[in-house]
Coordinates of C-alpha atoms in Angstrom, one line a residue:
M1 CA 107.7 -66.3 43.8
S2 CA 110.8 -64.5 45.0
V3 CA 111.2 -64.6 48.7
H4 CA 111.3 -60.8 49.0
L5 CA 107.8 -60.7 47.6
D6 CA 106.3 -63.0 50.3
P7 CA 104.2 -61.1 52.8
A8 CA 104.3 -64.1 55.2
R9 CA 108.0 -63.4 55.8
K10 CA 109.8 -60.8 57.8
H11 CA 111.9 -58.5 55.7
D12 CA 114.6 -56.0 56.7
F13 CA 116.2 -53.9 54.1
V14 CA 119.0 -51.4 53.5
F15 CA 119.0 -48.7 50.8
L16 CA 121.6 -46.2 49.6
F17 CA 120.8 -43.1 47.6
D18 CA 122.8 -40.0 46.7
V19 CA 122.3 -36.4 45.8
R20 CA 124.6 -34.1 43.8
D21 CA 124.2 -30.3 43.8
G22 CA 120.8 -30.5 45.3
N23 CA 118.7 -30.3 48.5
P24 CA 117.3 -33.8 49.3
N25 CA 115.1 -32.7 52.2
G26 CA 114.8 -29.1 53.3
D27 CA 114.0 -28.2 56.9
P28 CA 111.3 -25.5 57.0
D29 CA 112.4 -24.5 60.5
A30 CA 115.8 -23.7 59.0
G31 CA 114.6 -21.6 56.1
G32 CA 114.7 -24.7 53.8
M33 CA 118.3 -25.6 54.3
P34 CA 119.2 -29.3 53.9
R35 CA 118.7 -31.2 57.2
T36 CA 121.8 -32.0 59.1
D37 CA 122.9 -33.5 62.4
P38 CA 124.4 -30.5 64.3
E39 CA 126.8 -32.7 66.2
T40 CA 128.3 -34.7 63.3
G41 CA 127.5 -32.6 60.3
Q42 CA 125.9 -35.6 58.6
G43 CA 122.9 -35.0 56.3
L44 CA 119.5 -36.3 57.2
V45 CA 116.4 -37.2 55.2
T46 CA 113.2 -38.0 57.0
D47 CA 111.2 -41.2 56.7
V48 CA 108.2 -39.0 55.8
A49 CA 110.1 -37.6 52.7
I50 CA 110.8 -41.1 51.4
K51 CA 107.3 -42.3 52.1
R52 CA 106.0 -39.3 50.1
K53 CA 108.0 -40.2 47.1
I54 CA 106.8 -43.9 47.4
R55 CA 103.2 -42.8 47.7
N56 CA 103.5 -40.6 44.6
M57 CA 105.1 -43.4 42.6
V58 CA 102.4 -45.9 43.6
A59 CA 99.8 -43.4 42.5
L60 CA 101.5 -43.3 39.1
L61 CA 102.0 -47.0 38.8
H62 CA 98.5 -48.0 39.7
E63 CA 96.4 -44.9 38.8
G64 CA 92.7 -45.8 38.9
M65 CA 93.3 -49.3 40.1
P66 CA 91.0 -50.5 43.0
G67 CA 93.0 -50.9 46.2
Y68 CA 95.7 -48.5 45.3
D69 CA 94.2 -45.2 46.4
I70 CA 96.5 -42.9 48.5
Y71 CA 95.2 -41.8 51.9
V72 CA 97.8 -39.0 52.5
E73 CA 97.2 -37.1 49.3
T74 CA 97.8 -33.5 48.4
G75 CA 94.6 -31.4 48.4
T76 CA 92.4 -33.9 50.1
S77 CA 91.6 -33.8 53.8
L78 CA 92.0 -36.9 55.9
N79 CA 88.5 -36.6 57.3
A80 CA 87.1 -36.5 53.8
Q81 CA 88.8 -39.9 53.2
H82 CA 87.1 -41.2 56.3
E83 CA 83.7 -40.1 55.0
R84 CA 84.3 -42.2 51.9
A85 CA 84.4 -45.3 54.0
Y86 CA 81.1 -44.5 55.8
A87 CA 79.4 -43.6 52.6
A88 CA 80.6 -46.7 50.8
L89 CA 79.4 -49.0 53.6
N90 CA 76.4 -46.9 54.6
L91 CA 77.6 -46.9 58.2
D92 CA 75.9 -45.1 61.1
P93 CA 78.4 -42.8 63.0
K94 CA 76.2 -43.2 66.1
Q95 CA 77.1 -46.9 66.3
R96 CA 80.7 -45.8 66.8
R97 CA 82.5 -49.0 67.7
K98 CA 80.9 -51.3 65.1
S99 CA 81.2 -48.6 62.4
E100 CA 84.8 -47.9 63.2
I101 CA 85.9 -51.5 62.9
E102 CA 84.1 -51.9 59.5
A103 CA 85.4 -48.6 58.3
Q104 CA 89.0 -49.5 59.3
Q105 CA 88.8 -52.7 57.2
W106 CA 87.5 -50.7 54.2
M107 CA 90.3 -48.2 54.5
C108 CA 93.0 -51.0 54.5
Q109 CA 91.4 -52.5 51.4
T110 CA 91.1 -49.2 49.6
F111 CA 94.2 -47.3 50.5
Y112 CA 97.6 -48.7 49.7
D113 CA 99.5 -46.5 52.2
V114 CA 97.1 -47.4 55.0
R115 CA 97.6 -51.0 54.3
M116 CA 101.4 -50.7 54.2
F117 CA 102.4 -47.7 56.4
G118 CA 99.4 -47.6 58.7
A119 CA 97.6 -44.4 59.8
V120 CA 95.9 -42.7 62.7
M121 CA 92.3 -42.2 61.5
S122 CA 90.6 -41.3 64.7
T123 CA 89.8 -37.7 63.7
G124 CA 86.5 -36.1 62.6
T125 CA 82.9 -37.3 63.3
K126 CA 83.4 -40.5 61.3
P127 CA 86.6 -42.1 62.7
C128 CA 88.2 -45.2 61.3
G129 CA 90.5 -46.1 64.1
R130 CA 94.2 -46.7 64.1
V131 CA 96.2 -49.0 61.9
Q132 CA 99.8 -50.1 62.8
G133 CA 101.5 -50.5 59.4
P134 CA 103.8 -53.4 58.7
M135 CA 106.2 -51.3 56.6
Q136 CA 108.3 -48.8 58.4
L137 CA 111.3 -46.7 57.4
T138 CA 114.0 -44.9 59.4
F139 CA 115.6 -41.5 58.9
S140 CA 118.4 -41.8 56.3
R141 CA 121.8 -40.5 57.3
S142 CA 124.7 -39.5 55.0
I143 CA 127.9 -41.6 55.3
D144 CA 130.0 -38.5 55.6
T145 CA 129.5 -34.9 56.7
V146 CA 127.8 -32.7 54.1
L147 CA 128.4 -29.0 53.4
A148 CA 125.1 -27.2 53.3
Q149 CA 125.3 -24.1 51.0
E150 CA 123.1 -21.2 50.1
H151 CA 123.4 -19.6 46.7
G152 CA 121.8 -16.3 45.8
I153 CA 119.9 -16.2 42.5
T154 CA 118.1 -13.4 40.5
R155 CA 115.2 -13.4 38.2
V156 CA 114.0 -10.7 35.7
T157 CA 110.3 -11.1 36.5
Q158 CA 108.9 -9.3 39.6
T159 CA 106.3 -10.7 41.9
R160 CA 104.5 -7.5 42.4
Q161 CA 103.4 -4.8 39.9
D162 CA 104.3 -1.9 42.2
H163 CA 107.9 -3.1 42.2
I164 CA 108.0 -2.8 38.4
D165 CA 106.4 0.6 38.6
K166 CA 109.2 1.7 40.9
G167 CA 111.7 0.7 38.2
E168 CA 113.0 -2.5 39.7
T169 CA 114.3 -5.0 37.1
T170 CA 115.4 -8.0 39.1
E171 CA 114.3 -9.9 42.2
M172 CA 116.6 -11.8 44.5
G173 CA 116.1 -15.3 45.7
N174 CA 118.2 -18.2 47.0
K175 CA 118.7 -21.9 46.6
H176 CA 120.0 -24.4 49.1
L177 CA 122.1 -27.4 48.2
I178 CA 124.9 -29.8 49.2
P179 CA 127.6 -30.6 46.6
Y180 CA 127.4 -34.3 47.3
G181 CA 126.0 -36.8 49.8
L182 CA 125.5 -40.5 50.0
Y183 CA 122.7 -41.5 52.3
L184 CA 122.0 -44.8 54.1
G185 CA 118.5 -45.8 55.2
Y186 CA 116.8 -48.8 56.8
G187 CA 113.4 -50.4 56.5
H188 CA 111.4 -53.2 58.2
F189 CA 108.4 -55.3 57.2
S190 CA 106.4 -57.2 59.8
A191 CA 104.6 -60.3 58.5
P192 CA 102.2 -60.5 61.5
L193 CA 101.1 -56.9 61.0
A194 CA 100.8 -57.4 57.3
R195 CA 98.4 -60.2 57.9
R196 CA 96.2 -57.8 59.9
T197 CA 96.1 -55.2 57.1
G198 CA 95.8 -57.6 54.2
V199 CA 99.1 -57.0 52.4
T200 CA 99.6 -59.1 49.3
S201 CA 102.6 -60.2 47.3
Q202 CA 101.5 -57.7 44.6
D203 CA 101.7 -54.9 47.3
L204 CA 105.3 -55.9 48.1
E205 CA 106.2 -56.0 44.4
T206 CA 104.7 -52.5 44.0
F207 CA 106.7 -51.3 47.0
W208 CA 110.0 -52.5 45.7
R209 CA 109.3 -51.1 42.2
A210 CA 108.2 -47.8 43.7
M211 CA 111.4 -47.5 45.7
T212 CA 113.6 -48.1 42.6
L213 CA 111.7 -45.5 40.6
M214 CA 110.9 -42.9 43.3
F215 CA 113.6 -40.5 42.3
E216 CA 113.1 -41.0 38.6
H217 CA 109.7 -39.3 38.6
D218 CA 110.3 -36.8 41.4
R219 CA 112.7 -34.5 39.5
A220 CA 112.9 -30.8 40.5
S221 CA 115.7 -28.2 40.1
T222 CA 116.0 -27.9 43.9
R223 CA 116.8 -31.6 44.3
G224 CA 119.7 -31.6 41.8
E225 CA 120.6 -35.2 40.8
M226 CA 119.2 -37.8 43.1
A227 CA 119.4 -41.6 42.5
L228 CA 118.8 -44.8 44.3
R229 CA 122.1 -46.7 44.2
S230 CA 121.5 -49.9 46.2
L231 CA 118.6 -51.8 47.7
Y232 CA 119.2 -55.0 49.7
A233 CA 116.4 -57.0 51.2
F234 CA 117.1 -59.6 53.9
S235 CA 114.2 -62.0 54.0
H236 CA 113.6 -64.4 56.9
D237 CA 111.9 -67.8 56.5
D238 CA 109.9 -67.0 59.7
P239 CA 107.2 -64.3 60.1
F240 CA 108.9 -63.1 63.3
G241 CA 112.4 -63.2 62.0
R242 CA 115.5 -65.4 62.4
T243 CA 118.0 -62.9 63.7
P244 CA 117.9 -59.3 64.8
A245 CA 117.8 -56.7 62.0
H246 CA 120.9 -54.8 63.2
E247 CA 123.0 -57.9 62.8
L248 CA 122.0 -58.1 59.2
F249 CA 122.4 -54.4 58.6
D250 CA 126.0 -54.6 59.9
R251 CA 126.8 -56.8 56.9
V252 CA 126.4 -53.8 54.6
Q253 CA 129.6 -51.7 54.9
V254 CA 130.2 -48.4 53.0
S255 CA 133.7 -46.9 52.9
P256 CA 134.9 -43.8 51.2
N257 CA 137.9 -44.0 48.9
K258 CA 138.6 -40.3 48.9
A259 CA 138.9 -37.6 51.6
V260 CA 136.2 -35.5 49.9
P261 CA 133.8 -37.9 48.0
R262 CA 131.9 -36.3 45.1
M263 CA 130.4 -39.3 43.3
F264 CA 129.1 -42.8 44.1
T265 CA 132.2 -44.4 42.7
D266 CA 134.2 -42.6 45.4
Y267 CA 132.8 -45.2 47.8
T268 CA 133.2 -49.0 48.2
V269 CA 130.0 -50.9 49.2
S270 CA 130.4 -54.5 50.4
V271 CA 127.8 -56.9 51.6
G272 CA 128.8 -59.9 53.7
D273 CA 127.4 -63.2 52.4
D274 CA 127.8 -65.1 55.7
L275 CA 124.0 -65.0 56.3
P276 CA 122.4 -66.8 59.2
E277 CA 120.4 -69.9 58.6
G278 CA 116.9 -69.1 57.2
V279 CA 117.8 -65.6 55.9
T280 CA 118.0 -64.9 52.2
L281 CA 119.6 -61.8 50.6
T282 CA 117.9 -60.3 47.5
R283 CA 119.8 -57.5 45.7
V284 CA 116.8 -55.6 44.5
L285 CA 119.1 -53.0 43.1
G286 CA 122.9 -52.8 43.1

């Protein structure tokens, strides 16, 4: 078994993805414009956005397989998911503490994203407690500043009949995008927490595969061209780690070759091979 598939090890990882002529993660508080750091002008993509893509990919990879249900799912309330646990185990909500513990274990066994990412499941009349997930991601940040643009578009189909009755023939809209951005993100996997939630080597294998495919099956005109370019996993031979994550992350250096990069080849990516004792680097992609 490859070391990066071992749930008894601590893993820290770095990933690079890019977007061309698209909006990688719109901000609803800014009218859907691409998220940016107002001080530096760098682009941002939330951890929630990346997790959503991973969840969707896991659902495609293991559709119908026991243990790979998705807790945070479109069109299904969280409380309804809690009720599934109580119904499956025939639990009594009045015996709150005992039922909550048993329900929490069932949720970890049934839902992949609870087992990996954790969840606060204390809502509703049938709570399932709180799970601290072993797999955590950071916000991703672009290497350089990005230029957020808004483009006006028209369509020939009206939304409302009364507009057609008035003689209107087109309707205006807009699209937000950035010409190009290369984003860097980080992730962490805790072996002690994974032991609590029951993560297996198959779960880790699923995670890495879902990451490599997450943009391939999430295409949309608003996102333009998005691609995962690199994924580097640093695996420790100790469940608590051999060295701080930031010292490993510093070994991944990304440098632009042009003043205004417009493609991935306009950057140079280097990874230092002077690894500390007990740490193994796996180039999952790139």
